[in-house]
Amino acid sequence: MPELPEVETVRIALKKEILNEKILSVQILNKNLRYPIECNFSNKVVNQRIKKITRRGKYLILFLTKNITILLHLGMTGYFRFSSNVKLIKHDHVIFSFKEKKMIYNDVRKFGFIKVYKSENINHSKHLAKLGLEPLDKELNKNYLSKSIKSSKQSIKAYLMNFKNIVGIGNIYSSEILFDSAIHPCRLSSAISNQEIERLIISIKKILRKAIKLGGTSIKDYKDPMGKIGYFKNQLKVYARDNKPCVNCKKNVTIKKIIIQGRSTFFCEKCQKF
């Protein structure tokens, strides 16, 4: 599933391609995504201009004129592509037409969705209302994290992946962040020291910013709307590297794989003390 850096990469691409463009038509080839696309979706968005494109966690938000907002989630396999002449491929579901281009939404597993809201209601939707802090915001600081972590009964890996605490950090980046900050993923959040919290904040921002700069991580079939893959895969130090030498310890220690809350978790038992 795309995590924050991948979704932010898509946001940047959409901003470049369709910001201030008018939606001339919407063709719904298959309405049955994670949530069925409402019957009057096209009527609500056609002839409106896209005036702002933002991201909240793993959600994309397109603000239109006339007080209408489109909320998008890519699910596990959703992606957009642009074309001047549409050649449909399998799993194309929605086509947005603009003056000189078309934007096609494709989703093999159909876990993504496209919804429309009144703009004043978007932050109160069930998808956004309970989201925690954005990890790259200045509000994610030692004061916030100290209070939040100390009151948590989760492991630190589970804490990072809980969208009610911090949004957008999924399985890949939580493993990389904990390795970078030298914290064992099984440690209880309440046992994390103030010094470790400071390291954690630095690692969160450093890893995510670098991943965004490199276009995210392409593990399976992720690509941005320009068809480019994410090159942060080449920078992964623990994720999916089980039984391979630790990049710090070299040949002495190999990366371990365990399961936390049903998700594969990767770490170095020497670098990341329990």
Coordinates of C-alpha atoms in Angstrom, one line a residue:
M1 CA 0.0 0.0 0.0
P2 CA 1.4 3.5 -0.8
E3 CA 2.6 5.3 2.3
L4 CA 3.1 9.0 2.8
P5 CA 6.1 9.5 0.5
E6 CA 4.3 7.8 -2.4
V7 CA 1.1 9.7 -1.9
E8 CA 3.0 13.0 -1.6
T9 CA 4.8 12.2 -4.8
V10 CA 1.4 11.6 -6.6
R11 CA 0.2 14.9 -5.1
I12 CA 3.1 16.8 -6.5
A13 CA 2.6 15.2 -9.9
L14 CA -1.2 16.0 -9.9
K15 CA -0.5 19.6 -8.9
K16 CA 1.9 20.0 -11.9
E17 CA -0.5 18.4 -14.3
I18 CA -4.1 19.5 -13.4
L19 CA -4.0 22.4 -10.9
N20 CA -6.3 25.2 -12.2
E21 CA -7.6 22.9 -15.0
K22 CA -11.3 22.5 -15.6
I23 CA -12.9 19.1 -15.4
L24 CA -14.8 18.9 -18.7
S25 CA -16.2 15.4 -18.2
V26 CA -15.9 12.3 -16.1
Q27 CA -16.5 8.8 -17.5
I28 CA -17.0 6.1 -14.9
L29 CA -16.2 2.7 -16.4
N30 CA -16.6 0.8 -13.1
K31 CA -18.2 2.4 -10.0
N32 CA -17.5 -0.5 -7.7
L33 CA -14.4 0.5 -5.9
R34 CA -13.9 0.1 -2.2
Y35 CA -16.9 2.4 -1.9
P36 CA -19.2 2.6 -4.9
I37 CA -18.9 5.9 -6.7
E38 CA -22.1 7.8 -6.3
C39 CA -24.4 8.1 -9.3
N40 CA -24.3 11.9 -9.5
F41 CA -20.6 12.2 -9.0
S42 CA -20.0 13.5 -12.6
N43 CA -22.8 16.1 -12.2
K44 CA -21.2 17.5 -9.0
V45 CA -17.6 17.9 -10.4
V46 CA -18.0 18.6 -14.2
N47 CA -17.2 22.2 -15.3
Q48 CA -15.4 23.0 -12.1
R49 CA -11.8 24.1 -11.8
I50 CA -9.3 22.4 -9.5
K51 CA -8.1 25.2 -7.4
K52 CA -6.0 23.3 -4.7
I53 CA -4.5 19.9 -4.3
T54 CA -3.5 18.7 -0.8
R55 CA -2.7 15.6 1.1
R56 CA -3.7 14.4 4.5
G57 CA -1.9 11.2 5.6
K58 CA -2.5 8.8 2.7
Y59 CA -5.5 10.7 1.3
L60 CA -5.4 13.1 -1.7
I61 CA -7.8 16.1 -1.6
L62 CA -8.8 18.1 -4.6
F63 CA -10.6 21.3 -3.8
L64 CA -12.8 22.5 -6.6
T65 CA -14.7 25.7 -7.3
K66 CA -18.3 25.9 -6.1
N67 CA -17.5 24.5 -2.6
I68 CA -16.9 20.9 -3.8
T69 CA -14.0 18.6 -2.8
I70 CA -12.9 15.3 -4.1
L71 CA -11.4 12.8 -1.6
L72 CA -9.1 10.1 -3.1
H73 CA -7.4 7.1 -1.6
L74 CA -5.2 4.8 -3.7
G75 CA -5.8 1.7 -1.7
M76 CA -3.1 -0.9 -2.3
T77 CA -2.8 -0.8 -6.1
G78 CA -4.5 2.4 -7.3
Y79 CA -2.7 4.9 -9.5
F80 CA -3.3 7.7 -12.0
R81 CA -1.8 8.1 -15.4
F82 CA -2.2 10.9 -18.0
S83 CA -2.8 10.5 -21.7
S84 CA -3.9 12.7 -24.6
N85 CA -5.4 9.7 -26.4
V86 CA -6.9 7.2 -24.0
K87 CA -6.0 3.6 -24.8
L88 CA -7.9 1.6 -22.1
I89 CA -6.2 -1.1 -20.2
K90 CA -7.5 -3.7 -17.8
H91 CA -8.6 -2.3 -14.5
D92 CA -9.2 1.3 -15.7
H93 CA -12.1 2.6 -13.7
V94 CA -12.5 6.4 -14.1
I95 CA -11.5 8.9 -16.8
F96 CA -11.3 12.6 -16.0
S97 CA -11.1 14.7 -19.1
F98 CA -9.4 18.2 -19.3
K99 CA -8.8 20.5 -22.2
E100 CA -5.6 18.9 -23.4
K101 CA -5.3 15.7 -21.4
K102 CA -7.1 12.9 -19.7
M103 CA -6.4 11.5 -16.2
I104 CA -7.2 7.8 -15.8
Y105 CA -7.6 6.0 -12.5
N106 CA -6.6 2.3 -12.5
D107 CA -6.8 0.0 -9.6
V108 CA -6.3 -3.8 -9.9
R109 CA -7.6 -4.7 -6.4
K110 CA -10.2 -1.9 -6.2
F111 CA -9.3 -1.0 -2.6
G112 CA -9.0 2.7 -3.5
F113 CA -11.9 5.1 -3.6
I114 CA -13.1 8.4 -5.0
K115 CA -15.7 10.4 -3.0
V116 CA -17.1 13.9 -3.2
Y117 CA -18.0 16.2 -0.3
K118 CA -19.0 19.8 0.4
S119 CA -15.7 21.5 1.1
E120 CA -16.7 22.6 4.6
N121 CA -17.4 18.9 5.5
I122 CA -14.3 17.3 4.3
N123 CA -12.3 17.4 7.5
H124 CA -15.3 16.0 9.4
S125 CA -15.6 13.0 7.1
K126 CA -15.1 9.6 8.7
H127 CA -11.8 9.2 6.8
L128 CA -10.1 12.4 8.1
A129 CA -11.8 13.2 11.4
K130 CA -9.6 11.0 13.6
L131 CA -6.2 11.4 11.9
G132 CA -3.2 12.3 14.0
L133 CA -0.4 14.7 13.3
E134 CA 1.4 15.0 10.0
P135 CA 4.9 13.7 10.6
L136 CA 6.6 16.5 8.7
D137 CA 4.7 19.3 10.5
K138 CA 6.5 21.4 13.1
E139 CA 3.9 20.3 15.6
L140 CA 5.4 16.9 15.7
N141 CA 8.0 17.8 18.3
K142 CA 9.4 16.5 21.6
N143 CA 6.6 17.9 23.7
Y144 CA 3.8 16.3 21.6
L145 CA 5.6 13.0 21.1
S146 CA 6.6 12.7 24.8
K147 CA 3.0 13.0 26.0
S148 CA 1.6 10.8 23.2
I149 CA 4.2 8.0 23.4
K150 CA 4.3 7.8 27.2
S151 CA 0.6 7.3 27.4
S152 CA 0.6 4.5 24.7
K153 CA 0.4 0.8 25.6
Q154 CA 1.5 -0.3 22.1
S155 CA 4.9 -1.3 20.9
I156 CA 6.8 1.5 19.3
K157 CA 6.4 -0.1 15.8
A158 CA 2.6 -0.3 16.3
Y159 CA 2.5 3.2 17.6
L160 CA 4.2 4.6 14.5
M161 CA 1.7 2.8 12.3
N162 CA -1.3 3.9 14.2
F163 CA -2.9 6.7 12.1
K164 CA -4.5 8.2 15.2
N165 CA -1.0 9.1 16.5
I166 CA 0.9 10.0 13.4
V167 CA -0.5 9.8 9.8
G168 CA 1.1 8.2 6.8
I169 CA 3.9 6.0 8.3
G170 CA 3.2 2.5 7.1
N171 CA 5.1 -0.7 7.3
I172 CA 8.1 0.1 5.2
Y173 CA 9.0 3.5 6.7
S174 CA 8.3 2.5 10.3
S175 CA 11.0 -0.3 10.0
E176 CA 13.4 2.1 8.4
I177 CA 12.8 4.9 10.9
L178 CA 13.3 2.6 13.9
F179 CA 16.5 1.2 12.4
D180 CA 17.8 4.8 11.8
S181 CA 17.0 5.8 15.4
A182 CA 18.4 2.6 16.9
I183 CA 15.1 1.6 18.6
H184 CA 13.9 -2.1 18.7
P185 CA 10.5 -2.4 17.2
C186 CA 9.1 -4.5 20.1
R187 CA 10.0 -1.9 22.7
L188 CA 6.9 -0.6 24.6
S189 CA 6.2 3.0 23.6
S190 CA 5.9 4.0 27.3
A191 CA 9.5 2.8 27.8
I192 CA 11.1 5.1 25.2
S193 CA 13.4 7.6 26.8
N194 CA 13.5 11.3 26.1
Q195 CA 16.8 11.0 24.3
E196 CA 15.3 8.2 22.1
I197 CA 12.3 10.4 21.3
E198 CA 14.6 13.1 20.1
R199 CA 16.3 10.6 17.8
L200 CA 13.0 9.3 16.6
I201 CA 11.8 12.7 15.6
I202 CA 15.0 13.3 13.6
S203 CA 14.7 9.9 11.9
I204 CA 11.0 10.3 11.0
K205 CA 11.6 13.6 9.2
K206 CA 14.9 12.6 7.6
I207 CA 13.6 9.3 6.2
L208 CA 10.3 10.6 4.9
R209 CA 11.9 13.7 3.3
K210 CA 14.5 11.6 1.6
A211 CA 11.9 9.1 0.4
I212 CA 9.7 12.0 -1.1
K213 CA 12.8 13.4 -2.8
L214 CA 13.5 10.0 -4.4
G215 CA 9.8 9.5 -5.5
G216 CA 8.9 7.0 -2.8
T217 CA 9.5 3.3 -2.8
S218 CA 8.6 0.9 -5.6
I219 CA 8.3 -2.6 -4.0
K220 CA 5.8 -4.2 -6.4
D221 CA 3.9 -2.1 -8.9
Y222 CA 3.9 1.4 -7.5
K223 CA 4.6 4.2 -10.0
D224 CA 3.7 7.9 -10.1
P225 CA 1.4 9.5 -12.6
M226 CA 4.3 10.1 -15.0
G227 CA 5.0 6.3 -14.9
K228 CA 8.2 6.7 -12.9
I229 CA 9.1 4.2 -10.1
G230 CA 10.3 5.3 -6.6
Y231 CA 14.0 5.0 -6.1
F232 CA 14.0 5.0 -2.3
K233 CA 13.9 1.2 -2.7
N234 CA 17.7 1.5 -3.3
Q235 CA 18.1 3.2 0.1
L236 CA 16.2 0.6 2.2
K237 CA 18.5 -0.7 5.0
V238 CA 16.2 -3.2 6.8
Y239 CA 12.8 -3.6 5.0
A240 CA 12.6 -6.9 3.2
R241 CA 16.3 -7.6 3.9
D242 CA 15.8 -10.5 6.3
N243 CA 18.8 -12.8 6.5
K244 CA 21.0 -10.3 4.7
P245 CA 24.0 -8.6 6.5
C246 CA 23.2 -5.5 8.5
V247 CA 24.6 -2.4 6.6
N248 CA 26.1 -1.2 9.9
C249 CA 27.3 -4.5 11.4
K250 CA 28.4 -5.9 7.9
K251 CA 28.9 -9.6 8.0
N252 CA 28.7 -10.1 11.7
V253 CA 24.9 -9.8 12.0
T254 CA 21.9 -10.4 9.7
I255 CA 18.6 -8.6 9.6
K256 CA 15.8 -10.4 11.4
K257 CA 12.1 -10.6 10.5
I258 CA 9.3 -10.8 13.0
I259 CA 5.5 -10.2 12.8
I260 CA 4.0 -7.3 14.8
Q261 CA 0.2 -6.9 14.5
G262 CA 0.1 -9.1 11.4
R263 CA 2.8 -7.1 9.6
S264 CA 6.3 -8.1 8.7
T265 CA 8.8 -6.2 10.7
F266 CA 12.6 -6.0 10.0
F267 CA 15.4 -5.0 12.3
C268 CA 18.9 -5.6 13.5
E269 CA 19.1 -7.1 17.0
K270 CA 22.5 -5.6 17.5
C271 CA 21.9 -2.0 16.3
Q272 CA 18.4 -1.8 17.8
K273 CA 18.6 -2.8 21.5
F274 CA 15.5 -4.1 23.2

